[in-house]
Structures are given as C-alpha cells and as structure tokens.
XYZ file of C-alpha atoms in Angstrom:
166
model
C -17.832 20.213 -11.287
C -19.530 23.090 -12.745
C -16.268 24.513 -14.313
C -15.412 21.180 -15.790
C -19.018 20.855 -17.355
C -19.079 24.364 -18.952
C -15.662 24.950 -20.095
C -13.387 22.023 -19.414
C -12.035 24.456 -16.669
C -10.807 27.068 -19.267
C -10.977 30.345 -17.767
C -10.327 32.161 -21.071
C -13.186 30.172 -22.754
C -15.882 31.986 -24.778
C -18.364 29.965 -26.942
C -20.322 31.187 -30.167
C -23.148 32.706 -28.283
C -20.723 34.882 -26.210
C -20.796 33.203 -23.037
C -17.279 33.555 -21.129
C -14.932 32.246 -18.671
C -14.559 28.812 -16.831
C -18.416 28.939 -15.772
C -19.725 30.274 -19.113
C -21.293 33.416 -17.773
C -23.726 35.716 -19.724
C -24.355 39.215 -19.097
C -27.669 38.710 -17.043
C -25.788 36.423 -14.614
C -22.651 38.814 -14.318
C -25.467 41.769 -13.803
C -27.208 39.560 -10.959
C -23.650 39.171 -9.381
C -22.810 42.830 -9.633
C -20.073 42.799 -12.007
C -21.614 44.189 -15.322
C -24.666 46.383 -16.320
C -26.395 44.510 -18.941
C -29.436 47.009 -19.156
C -26.816 49.531 -20.618
C -25.653 47.818 -23.741
C -26.656 46.092 -26.956
C -28.837 42.884 -26.485
C -27.088 39.542 -25.982
C -23.447 39.068 -24.842
C -21.652 41.849 -26.492
C -19.423 42.715 -23.131
C -19.312 46.605 -23.694
C -16.284 47.981 -21.854
C -18.310 50.681 -20.510
C -20.837 48.329 -18.840
C -18.115 46.681 -16.463
C -18.757 47.925 -12.935
C -15.071 47.200 -11.657
C -16.338 44.824 -8.961
C -13.137 42.880 -7.747
C -11.187 44.493 -10.424
C -13.316 43.289 -13.327
C -13.340 46.153 -15.553
C -13.392 44.601 -18.943
C -13.994 41.226 -20.746
C -10.117 40.624 -21.146
C -9.519 41.297 -17.499
C -12.345 39.010 -16.250
C -11.001 36.152 -18.773
C -7.407 36.609 -17.536
C -8.003 36.636 -13.994
C -9.212 33.323 -12.364
C -9.680 34.758 -8.940
C -12.341 37.033 -10.322
C -14.183 34.474 -11.914
C -14.105 32.066 -8.908
C -15.313 35.038 -6.611
C -18.051 35.962 -9.334
C -19.628 32.517 -9.301
C -19.921 32.618 -5.432
C -21.465 36.132 -5.646
C -23.907 34.774 -8.203
C -24.803 31.520 -6.276
C -25.422 33.965 -3.176
C -27.616 36.252 -5.258
C -29.655 33.305 -6.507
C -30.003 31.983 -2.911
C -31.296 35.330 -2.068
C -34.170 35.000 -4.643
C -35.082 31.539 -3.331
C -35.397 32.746 0.202
C -37.245 36.152 -1.015
C -39.673 33.897 -2.885
C -39.954 31.204 -0.476
C -38.799 28.687 -3.008
C -37.780 25.225 -1.773
C -34.090 25.239 -2.580
C -34.048 21.539 -3.769
C -36.933 22.373 -6.205
C -35.485 25.516 -7.610
C -34.655 26.243 -11.147
C -32.369 28.889 -12.310
C -30.248 30.270 -15.469
C -31.933 29.085 -18.670
C -31.106 29.589 -22.329
C -34.310 29.964 -24.098
C -34.820 27.458 -26.898
C -32.084 25.241 -25.494
C -32.795 24.208 -21.833
C -35.847 21.891 -20.526
C -37.082 21.284 -17.164
C -37.402 17.581 -15.957
C -40.590 16.776 -13.655
C -39.619 14.821 -10.698
C -41.508 13.185 -7.733
C -44.161 11.995 -9.936
C -45.303 15.344 -11.055
C -47.422 15.455 -13.952
C -47.488 18.451 -16.288
C -51.342 19.002 -16.151
C -50.737 19.715 -12.325
C -48.418 22.617 -12.843
C -49.786 26.296 -13.166
C -47.411 28.741 -15.363
C -47.932 32.078 -13.887
C -46.726 35.488 -15.676
C -44.784 37.465 -12.780
C -42.614 40.423 -13.187
C -39.470 39.952 -11.225
C -37.641 42.995 -9.776
C -34.161 41.924 -8.721
C -32.952 45.000 -7.353
C -33.869 48.681 -8.109
C -33.624 48.170 -11.843
C -36.581 47.403 -14.302
C -38.885 44.362 -13.583
C -38.155 41.498 -15.753
C -41.099 39.444 -17.442
C -40.632 35.817 -15.971
C -42.647 32.895 -15.448
C -43.532 31.087 -11.915
C -44.140 27.519 -11.899
C -46.580 26.314 -9.226
C -48.047 23.373 -7.743
C -51.458 24.459 -6.220
C -50.155 27.393 -3.910
C -46.480 26.291 -3.696
C -43.999 27.981 -5.933
C -41.708 25.447 -7.402
C -39.377 27.938 -9.493
C -39.168 31.149 -11.267
C -37.720 31.241 -14.608
C -36.074 34.644 -14.983
C -36.758 36.119 -18.407
C -38.980 33.667 -19.946
C -42.667 34.612 -20.229
C -45.153 31.844 -19.591
C -46.073 31.887 -23.441
C -42.584 30.550 -24.171
C -42.963 27.605 -21.833
C -44.486 24.443 -23.372
C -44.479 20.689 -22.656
C -42.264 18.567 -24.910
C -43.716 15.420 -23.579
C -45.343 14.241 -20.103
C -41.887 14.450 -18.426
C -40.332 17.733 -19.707
C -40.923 21.332 -20.094
C -38.926 23.353 -22.487
C -38.255 27.099 -22.296
C-alpha cells in the first residue's frame, strides 16, 4: 500500500524534491536506516555518491533505484528504526507521528483532542552517535504523543481546531 501511494510501485521513481524509489525516501530516512550519511553532503536530497554507506549493496543512487530488493529491505530497516524511537521515547505506537515534510504535512487530532490541550516542547533528538536534531515533542499532560523530528516548535502551528501543520 505504501509503495502504491508514494510512487505507483515504481522503484525508479524520483520526484521534483529529490525523493527516490518506490517508497520515496529522502536522505534523512535512508540515514536513519543506515544506507546514507545525510550529514556529510549538501542540504536537501542531493544524493552525493560518497555519502552512500554500501549497506546491502547500496553504493549509489543508481544502484538503489535499480535494485528493488535493496529498497524493500531499506523500508523494513527504516520501520525498525522508527520502532526503536517509539520504544525509547515510550510513545504509544498507535499515536506516533513520523517523517514529516515541512510546509506540506499536517497532523490530525483524534479521540476528541483539542489543540489547546497539547503542549509543544522543544527537544534535541539524538538518534545515534551523531549530532542532536532540534525537534518538537507533542504532549498531552505528561504523556508524549509524538516527536516530530527536525521540526522546531516555532514551526508547529494550528491550521484550525482539528489540524496542526508543520
């Protein structure tokens, strides 16, 4: 379902923002999954050859796009990484939010939550031995509902009573 939604199951897809493959990976997601070092290159999805880590044979954008098995393994690796974040931050998996594109995505409020009940807390998310990433935790009282990686709390705002934009 995800591959169909993202690229019509086209493993060689690349959109205008540089997201690639069947699952439309960006550099940060492939960094999280261990395939790419997004901290060593130009900002955005530049896909510099020297930043590929060679995991499961993915040593270039071309290899990645031309090898469906690598992409299918990468999405599983990325899901496992996200699961690790959810466990580490003790987030309820059903309420978790991940992988946002700033200026595009919105968060829908469910279960009769109201925007004024939520607390947007700046946090530094350290994913591994790398640099901490300024992010936003979304809380309801003392319960963490989500961490929006790479989005500072000043960039989180209400679009109306039912949605939060990032």
